[in-house]
Short mmCIF file of C-alpha atoms in Angstrom, two decimals:
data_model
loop_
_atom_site.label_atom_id
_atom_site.label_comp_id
_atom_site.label_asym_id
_atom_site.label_seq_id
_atom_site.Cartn_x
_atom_site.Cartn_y
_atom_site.Cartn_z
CA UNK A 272 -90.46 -85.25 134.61
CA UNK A 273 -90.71 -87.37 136.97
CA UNK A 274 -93.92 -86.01 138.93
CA UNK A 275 -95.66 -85.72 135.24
CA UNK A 276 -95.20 -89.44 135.47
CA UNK A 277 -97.01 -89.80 139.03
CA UNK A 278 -99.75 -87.54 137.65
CA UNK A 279 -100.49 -89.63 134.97
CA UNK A 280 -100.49 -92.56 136.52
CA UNK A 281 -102.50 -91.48 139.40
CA UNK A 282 -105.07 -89.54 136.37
CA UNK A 283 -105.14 -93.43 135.23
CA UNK A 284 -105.49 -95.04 138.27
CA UNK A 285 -108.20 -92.83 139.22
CA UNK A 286 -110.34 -93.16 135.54
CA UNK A 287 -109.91 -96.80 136.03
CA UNK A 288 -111.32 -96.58 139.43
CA UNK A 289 -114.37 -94.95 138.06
CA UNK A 290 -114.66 -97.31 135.54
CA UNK A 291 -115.08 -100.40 137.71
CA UNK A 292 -117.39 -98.54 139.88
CA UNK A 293 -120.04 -98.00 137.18
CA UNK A 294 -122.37 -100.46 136.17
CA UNK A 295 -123.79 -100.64 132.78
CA UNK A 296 -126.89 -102.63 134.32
CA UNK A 297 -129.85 -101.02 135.58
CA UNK A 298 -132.88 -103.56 135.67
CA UNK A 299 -133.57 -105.25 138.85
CA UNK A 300 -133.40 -108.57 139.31
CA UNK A 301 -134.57 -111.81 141.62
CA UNK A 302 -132.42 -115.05 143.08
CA UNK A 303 -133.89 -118.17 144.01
CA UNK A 304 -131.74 -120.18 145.77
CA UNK A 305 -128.39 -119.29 148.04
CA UNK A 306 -127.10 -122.71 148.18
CA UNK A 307 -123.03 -123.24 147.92
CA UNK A 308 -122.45 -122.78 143.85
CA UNK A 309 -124.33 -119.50 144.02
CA UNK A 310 -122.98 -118.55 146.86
CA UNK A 311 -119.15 -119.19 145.90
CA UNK A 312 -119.51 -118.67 142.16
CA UNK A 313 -122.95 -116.85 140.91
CA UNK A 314 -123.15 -114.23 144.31
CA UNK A 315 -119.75 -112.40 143.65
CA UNK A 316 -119.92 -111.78 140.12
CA UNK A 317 -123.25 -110.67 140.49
CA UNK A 318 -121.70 -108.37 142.64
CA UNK A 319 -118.54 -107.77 140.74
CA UNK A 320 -120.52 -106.80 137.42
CA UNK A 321 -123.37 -103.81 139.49
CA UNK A 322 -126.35 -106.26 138.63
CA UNK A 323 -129.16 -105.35 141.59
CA UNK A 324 -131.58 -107.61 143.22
CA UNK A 325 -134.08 -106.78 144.78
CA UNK A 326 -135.38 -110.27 145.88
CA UNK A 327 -133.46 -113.58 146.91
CA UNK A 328 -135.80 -116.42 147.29
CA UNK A 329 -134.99 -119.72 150.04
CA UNK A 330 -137.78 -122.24 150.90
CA UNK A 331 -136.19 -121.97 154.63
CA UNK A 332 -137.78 -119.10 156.19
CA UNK A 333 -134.89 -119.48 159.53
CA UNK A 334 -132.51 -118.01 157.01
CA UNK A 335 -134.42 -115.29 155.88
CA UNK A 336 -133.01 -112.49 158.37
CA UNK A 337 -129.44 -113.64 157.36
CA UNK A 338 -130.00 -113.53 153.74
CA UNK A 339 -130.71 -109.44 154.13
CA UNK A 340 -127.95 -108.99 156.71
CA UNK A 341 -125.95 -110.90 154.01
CA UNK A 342 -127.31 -109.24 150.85
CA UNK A 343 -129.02 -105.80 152.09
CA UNK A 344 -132.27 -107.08 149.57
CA UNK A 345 -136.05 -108.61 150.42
CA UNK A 346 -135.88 -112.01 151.35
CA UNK A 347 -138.62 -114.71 150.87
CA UNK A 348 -139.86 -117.80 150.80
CA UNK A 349 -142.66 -117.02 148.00
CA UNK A 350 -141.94 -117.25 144.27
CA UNK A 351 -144.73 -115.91 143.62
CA UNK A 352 -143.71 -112.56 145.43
CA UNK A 353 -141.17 -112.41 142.66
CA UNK A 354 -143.31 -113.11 139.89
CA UNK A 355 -145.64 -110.52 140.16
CA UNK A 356 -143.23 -108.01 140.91
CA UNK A 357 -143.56 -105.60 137.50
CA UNK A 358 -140.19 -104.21 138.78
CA UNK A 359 -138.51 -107.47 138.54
CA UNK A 360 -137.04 -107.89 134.87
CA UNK A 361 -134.85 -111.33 135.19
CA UNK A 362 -134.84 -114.35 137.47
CA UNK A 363 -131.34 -116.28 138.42
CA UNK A 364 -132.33 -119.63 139.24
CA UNK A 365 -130.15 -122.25 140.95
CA UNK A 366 -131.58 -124.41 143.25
CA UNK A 367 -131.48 -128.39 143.61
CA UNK A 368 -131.34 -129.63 140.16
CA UNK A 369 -134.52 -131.46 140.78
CA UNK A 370 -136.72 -128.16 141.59
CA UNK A 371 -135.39 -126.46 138.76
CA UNK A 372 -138.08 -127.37 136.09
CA UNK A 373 -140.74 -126.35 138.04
CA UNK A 374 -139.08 -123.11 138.91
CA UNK A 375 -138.42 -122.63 135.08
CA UNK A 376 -141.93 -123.31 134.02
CA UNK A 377 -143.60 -120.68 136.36
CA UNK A 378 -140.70 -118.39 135.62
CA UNK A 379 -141.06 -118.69 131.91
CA UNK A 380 -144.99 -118.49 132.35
CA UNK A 381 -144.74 -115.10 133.99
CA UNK A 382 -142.74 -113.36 131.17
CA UNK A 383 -139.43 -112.58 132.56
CA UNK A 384 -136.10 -113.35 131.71
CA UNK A 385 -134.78 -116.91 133.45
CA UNK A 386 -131.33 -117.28 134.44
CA UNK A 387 -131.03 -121.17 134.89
CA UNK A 388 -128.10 -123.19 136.33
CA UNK A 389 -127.49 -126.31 134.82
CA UNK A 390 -129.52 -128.43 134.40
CA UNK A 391 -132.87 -126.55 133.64
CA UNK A 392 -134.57 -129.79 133.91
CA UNK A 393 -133.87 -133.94 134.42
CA UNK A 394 -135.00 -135.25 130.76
CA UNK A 395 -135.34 -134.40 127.10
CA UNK A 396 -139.28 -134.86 127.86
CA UNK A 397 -139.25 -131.61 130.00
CA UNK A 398 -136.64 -129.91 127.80
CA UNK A 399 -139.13 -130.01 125.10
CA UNK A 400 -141.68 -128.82 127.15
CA UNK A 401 -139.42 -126.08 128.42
CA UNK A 402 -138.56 -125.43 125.25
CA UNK A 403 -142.31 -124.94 124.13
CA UNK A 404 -143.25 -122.64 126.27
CA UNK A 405 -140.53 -120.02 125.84
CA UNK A 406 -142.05 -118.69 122.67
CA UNK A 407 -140.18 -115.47 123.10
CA UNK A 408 -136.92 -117.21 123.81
CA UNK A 409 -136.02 -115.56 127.36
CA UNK A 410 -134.68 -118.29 129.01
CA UNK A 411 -130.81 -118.97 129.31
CA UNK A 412 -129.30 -121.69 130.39
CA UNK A 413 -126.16 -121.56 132.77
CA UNK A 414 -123.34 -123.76 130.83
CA UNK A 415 -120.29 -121.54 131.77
CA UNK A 416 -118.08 -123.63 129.79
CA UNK A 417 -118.96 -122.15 126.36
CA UNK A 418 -118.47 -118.51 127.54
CA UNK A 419 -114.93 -119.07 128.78
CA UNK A 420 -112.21 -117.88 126.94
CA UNK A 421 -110.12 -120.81 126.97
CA UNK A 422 -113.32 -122.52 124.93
CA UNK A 423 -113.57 -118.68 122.44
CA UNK A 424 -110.09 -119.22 121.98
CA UNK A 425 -110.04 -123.11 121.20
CA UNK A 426 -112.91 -122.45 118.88
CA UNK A 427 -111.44 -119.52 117.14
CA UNK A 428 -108.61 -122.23 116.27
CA UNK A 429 -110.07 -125.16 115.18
CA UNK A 430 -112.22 -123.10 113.22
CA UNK A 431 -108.74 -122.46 110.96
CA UNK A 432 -107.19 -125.97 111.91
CA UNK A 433 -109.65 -128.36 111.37
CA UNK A 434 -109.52 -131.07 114.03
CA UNK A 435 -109.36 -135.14 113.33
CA UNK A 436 -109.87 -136.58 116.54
CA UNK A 437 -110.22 -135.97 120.37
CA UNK A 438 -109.91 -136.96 123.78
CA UNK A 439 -111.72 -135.83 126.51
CA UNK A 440 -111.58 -137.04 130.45
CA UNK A 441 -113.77 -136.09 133.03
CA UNK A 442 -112.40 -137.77 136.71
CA UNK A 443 -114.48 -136.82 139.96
CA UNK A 444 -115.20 -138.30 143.53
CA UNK A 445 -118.50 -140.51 144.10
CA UNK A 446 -121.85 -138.44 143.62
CA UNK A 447 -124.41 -140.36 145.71
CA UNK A 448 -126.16 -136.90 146.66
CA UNK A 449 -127.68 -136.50 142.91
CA UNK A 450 -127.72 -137.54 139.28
CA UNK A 451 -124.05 -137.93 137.76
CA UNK A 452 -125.37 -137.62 133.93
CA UNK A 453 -127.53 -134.05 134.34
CA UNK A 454 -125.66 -132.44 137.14
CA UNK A 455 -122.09 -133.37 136.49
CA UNK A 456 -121.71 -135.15 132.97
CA UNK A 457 -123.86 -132.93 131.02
CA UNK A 458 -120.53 -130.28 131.64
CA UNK A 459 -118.00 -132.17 129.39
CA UNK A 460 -121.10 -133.83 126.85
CA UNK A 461 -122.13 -130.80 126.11
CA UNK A 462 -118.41 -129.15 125.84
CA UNK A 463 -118.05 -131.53 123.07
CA UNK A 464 -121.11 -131.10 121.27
CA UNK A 465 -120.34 -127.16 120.91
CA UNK A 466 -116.71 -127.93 119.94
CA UNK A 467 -116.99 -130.80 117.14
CA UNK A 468 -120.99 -130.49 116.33
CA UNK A 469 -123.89 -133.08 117.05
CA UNK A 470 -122.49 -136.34 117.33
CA UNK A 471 -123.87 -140.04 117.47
CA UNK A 472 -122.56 -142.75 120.00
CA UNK A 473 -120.67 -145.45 117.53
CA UNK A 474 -119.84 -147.39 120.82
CA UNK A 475 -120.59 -147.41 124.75
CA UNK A 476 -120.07 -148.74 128.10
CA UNK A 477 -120.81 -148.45 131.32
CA UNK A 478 -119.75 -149.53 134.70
CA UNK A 479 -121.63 -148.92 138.03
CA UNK A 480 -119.78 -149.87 140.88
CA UNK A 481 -119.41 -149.42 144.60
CA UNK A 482 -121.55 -146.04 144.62
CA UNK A 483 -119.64 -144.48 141.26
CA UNK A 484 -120.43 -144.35 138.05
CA UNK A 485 -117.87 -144.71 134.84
CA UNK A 486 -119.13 -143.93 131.02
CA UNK A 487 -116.29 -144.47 128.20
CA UNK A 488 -117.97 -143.91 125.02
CA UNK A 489 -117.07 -143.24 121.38
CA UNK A 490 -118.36 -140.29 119.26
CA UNK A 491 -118.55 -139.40 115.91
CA UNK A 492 -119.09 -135.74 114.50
CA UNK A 493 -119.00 -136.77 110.98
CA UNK A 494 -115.41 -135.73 109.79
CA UNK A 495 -114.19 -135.71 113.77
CA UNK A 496 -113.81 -138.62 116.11
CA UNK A 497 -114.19 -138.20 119.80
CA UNK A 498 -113.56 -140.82 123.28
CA UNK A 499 -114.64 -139.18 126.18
CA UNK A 500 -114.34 -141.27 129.85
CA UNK A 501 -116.95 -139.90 131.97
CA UNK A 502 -116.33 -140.73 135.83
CA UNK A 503 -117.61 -140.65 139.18
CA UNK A 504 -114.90 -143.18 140.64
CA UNK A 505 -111.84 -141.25 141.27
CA UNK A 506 -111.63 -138.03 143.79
CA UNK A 507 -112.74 -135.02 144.66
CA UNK A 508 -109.76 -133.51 146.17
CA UNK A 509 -107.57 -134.33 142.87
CA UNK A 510 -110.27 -134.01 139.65
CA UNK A 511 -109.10 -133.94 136.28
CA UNK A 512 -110.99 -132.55 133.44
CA UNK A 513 -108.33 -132.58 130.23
CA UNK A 514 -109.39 -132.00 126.54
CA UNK A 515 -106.99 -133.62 123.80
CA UNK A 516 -107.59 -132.51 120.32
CA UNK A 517 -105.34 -133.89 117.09
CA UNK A 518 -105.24 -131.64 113.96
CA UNK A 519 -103.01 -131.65 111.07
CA UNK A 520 -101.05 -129.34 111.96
CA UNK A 521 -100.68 -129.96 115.73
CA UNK A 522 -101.96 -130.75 118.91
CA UNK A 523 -103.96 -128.58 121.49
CA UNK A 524 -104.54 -129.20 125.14
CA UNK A 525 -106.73 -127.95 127.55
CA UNK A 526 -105.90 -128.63 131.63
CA UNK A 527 -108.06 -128.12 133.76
CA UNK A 528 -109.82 -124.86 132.22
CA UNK A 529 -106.74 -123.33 133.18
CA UNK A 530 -104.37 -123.62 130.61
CA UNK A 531 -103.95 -124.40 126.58
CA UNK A 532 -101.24 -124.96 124.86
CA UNK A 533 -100.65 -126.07 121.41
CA UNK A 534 -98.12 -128.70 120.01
CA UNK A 535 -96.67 -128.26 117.03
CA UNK A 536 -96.29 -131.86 114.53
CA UNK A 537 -93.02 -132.11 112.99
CA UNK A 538 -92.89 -131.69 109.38
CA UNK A 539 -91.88 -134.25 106.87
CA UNK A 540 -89.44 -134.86 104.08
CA UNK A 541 -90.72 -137.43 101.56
CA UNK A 542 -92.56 -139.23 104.17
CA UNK A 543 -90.44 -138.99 107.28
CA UNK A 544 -91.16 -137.18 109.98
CA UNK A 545 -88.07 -134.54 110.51
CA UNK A 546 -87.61 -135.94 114.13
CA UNK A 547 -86.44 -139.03 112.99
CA UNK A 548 -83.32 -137.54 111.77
CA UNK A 549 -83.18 -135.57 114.59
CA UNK A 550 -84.12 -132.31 112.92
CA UNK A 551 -87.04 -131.96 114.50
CA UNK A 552 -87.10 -130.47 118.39
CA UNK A 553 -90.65 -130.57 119.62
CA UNK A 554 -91.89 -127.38 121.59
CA UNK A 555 -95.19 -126.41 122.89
CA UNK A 556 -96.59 -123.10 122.79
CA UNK A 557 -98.59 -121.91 126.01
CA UNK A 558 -101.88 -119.79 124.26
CA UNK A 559 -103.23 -118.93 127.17
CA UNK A 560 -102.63 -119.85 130.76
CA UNK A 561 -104.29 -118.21 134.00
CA UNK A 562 -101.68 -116.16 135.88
CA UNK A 563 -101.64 -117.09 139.88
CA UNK A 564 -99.41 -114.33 140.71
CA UNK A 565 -101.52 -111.32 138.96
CA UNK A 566 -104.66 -110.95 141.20
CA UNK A 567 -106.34 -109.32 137.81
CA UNK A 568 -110.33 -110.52 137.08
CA UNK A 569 -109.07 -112.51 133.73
CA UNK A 570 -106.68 -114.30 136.30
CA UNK A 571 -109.79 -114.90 138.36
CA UNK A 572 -110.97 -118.86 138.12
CA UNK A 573 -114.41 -117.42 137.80
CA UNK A 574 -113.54 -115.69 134.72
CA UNK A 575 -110.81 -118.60 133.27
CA UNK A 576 -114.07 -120.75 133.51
CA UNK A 577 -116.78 -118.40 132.09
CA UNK A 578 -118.99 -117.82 135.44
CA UNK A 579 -118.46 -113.49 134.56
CA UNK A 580 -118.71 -113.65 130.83
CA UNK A 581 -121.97 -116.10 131.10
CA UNK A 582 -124.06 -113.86 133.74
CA UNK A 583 -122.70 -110.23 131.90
CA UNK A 584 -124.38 -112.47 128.86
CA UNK A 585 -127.42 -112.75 130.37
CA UNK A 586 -127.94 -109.31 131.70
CA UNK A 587 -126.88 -108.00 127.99
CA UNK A 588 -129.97 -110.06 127.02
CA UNK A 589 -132.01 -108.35 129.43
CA UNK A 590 -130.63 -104.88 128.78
CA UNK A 591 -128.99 -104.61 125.68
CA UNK A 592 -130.15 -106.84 123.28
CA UNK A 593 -127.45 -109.32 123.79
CA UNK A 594 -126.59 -112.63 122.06
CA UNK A 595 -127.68 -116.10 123.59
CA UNK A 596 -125.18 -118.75 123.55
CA UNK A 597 -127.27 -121.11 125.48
CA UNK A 598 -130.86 -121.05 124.75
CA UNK A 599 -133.20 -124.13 126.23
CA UNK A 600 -133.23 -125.38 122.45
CA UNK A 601 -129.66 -125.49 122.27
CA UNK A 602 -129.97 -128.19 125.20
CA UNK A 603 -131.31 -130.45 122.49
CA UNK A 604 -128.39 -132.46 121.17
CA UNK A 605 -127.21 -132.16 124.82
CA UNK A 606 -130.22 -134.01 126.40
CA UNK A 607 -130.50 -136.32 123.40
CA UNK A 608 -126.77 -137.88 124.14
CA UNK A 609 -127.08 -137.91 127.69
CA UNK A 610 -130.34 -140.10 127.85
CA UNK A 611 -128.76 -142.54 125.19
CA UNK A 612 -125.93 -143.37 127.68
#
């Protein structure tokens, strides 16, 4: 009995071995850019999920020999090497996020599929413009957030718990190297926009000081109220990104894209609330939480945050016919909110 039991579980150890090392992808693909977010976060599920390049693209030709040490692909400085490539079906882009709209344009203008880090561009003027010139609607932008699951689960929720109100908080370290409101801010303002809908600003303000930058606003999604705090002027080595939402029912958290939990409300009897009378013992309920001790891909923090399940998105839309979550236009509401703060 017992070495029918080691069969089988070698017989699945071995189909699942197979299974990993197939790719559904088959298109080849191009990377501009090998800074440190696609080199820690884009690179290795790129990797992880069988998607081939054939190009990566650097405007520093000393690093050109690494890059195919590194990658085993062509490296080069010229986009336009890339571009009119036949072979060459989609472009990742992530670069500085002040190259990336001119990157986007020529990539749109050549016909393949674009792959674009946040943020495709710095205002809602080049959105639009963006926007305009992907008739065919190729172009995908990279807001992780929406594919993770924590977010599909949340969603999935609220959709049968309709939420009243919100809080959101968004802590980091001073940002002098860039723009706080399109490279770091546009994360959690556009988070809430998917959640809770479009949403006008019913009160703002705004404090610049010493270097950082701090934006406490109110929103309002019609039937839900939102605060969010916005913030360059805490620290980089202890950031906090929490979500807060009330419902009816209960009470859901979200730390850190790692964990959400729901809290239930205690129930009433003619007006008071059960705990009162001590009837009532309040209990959370862990939905899901990212296991540290299980080195599994859905404990990965790559996957918790939706870095797999946005780039298997976009090659989908490349091969398969796949659904867009984040389309340039959907950047509308996005860009709109950010350039009123």
């Amino acid at each position: 009995m017992k070495n029918l039991i080691d069969r089988g579980i070698q017989c699945w150890r071995s189909q699942r071995n197979r299974k990993m090392l197939q790719s559904p992808y088959s298109a080849q693909y191009a990377f501009v850019g090998v800074g440190s977010h696609a080199m820690q976060n884009l690179y290795p599920v790129l990797q992880y999920l069988g998607i081939r390049l054939k190009y990566i693209c650097c405007k520093s030709p000393d690093k050109l020999a690494l890059i195919e040490r590194r990658f085993g692909v062509a490296a080069t400085t010229s986009i336009d090497a890339i571009l009119n490539d036949s072979d060459v079906e989609g472009v990742f882009v992530c670069t500085s996020p002040q190259s990336h709209y001119e990157i986007c344009s020529r990539v749109i203008a050549s016909g393949k599929y674009l792959f674009v880090e946040k943020p495709p561009c710095q205002t809602i003027g080049q959105l639009e413009s963006l926007i305009a010139a992907d008739k065919r609607q190729k172009a995908m932008v990279g807001m992780q957030k929406r594919y993770s699951p924590l977010i599909r689960q949340l969603m999935k929720r609220l959709s049968k718990n309709k939420p009243i109100s919100y809080t959101m908080l968004y802590h980091t370290g001073p940002y002098p190297e860039g723009n706080p409101y399109t490279d770091l801010f546009i994360h959690p303002v556009d988070l809430a926009l998917y959640l809770f809908g479009n949403a006008e600003i019913t009160a703002v303000q705004r404090v610049e000081r010493n270097g950082t930058t701090t934006v406490q606003a109110l929103l309002s999604h019609g039937d839900v109220n939102g605060f969010i705090e916005l913030s360059t002027a805490y620290s980089w080595t202890n950031p906090k990104e929490s979500l807060h939402v009330n419902t009816q029912t209960g009470e859901y958290c979200l730390e850190q894209m790692e964990r959400l939990c729901h809290y239930q409300h205690p129930k009433k009897i003619v007006g008071i609330p059960l705990e009162k009378l001590g009837l009532f013992a309040a209990a959370g309920q862990v939905i899901e939480d990212r296991n540290n001790f299980n080195p599994l891909v859905t404990n990965n923090q790559l996957y918790m945050h939706g870095f797999l399940q946005e780039i298997k998105a976009f090659a989908d839309i490349v091969e398969h016919s796949g659904k867009n979550l984040t389309p340039l236009s959907s950047m509308r509401a996005t860009y709109e909110l950010l350039d009123h703060d």
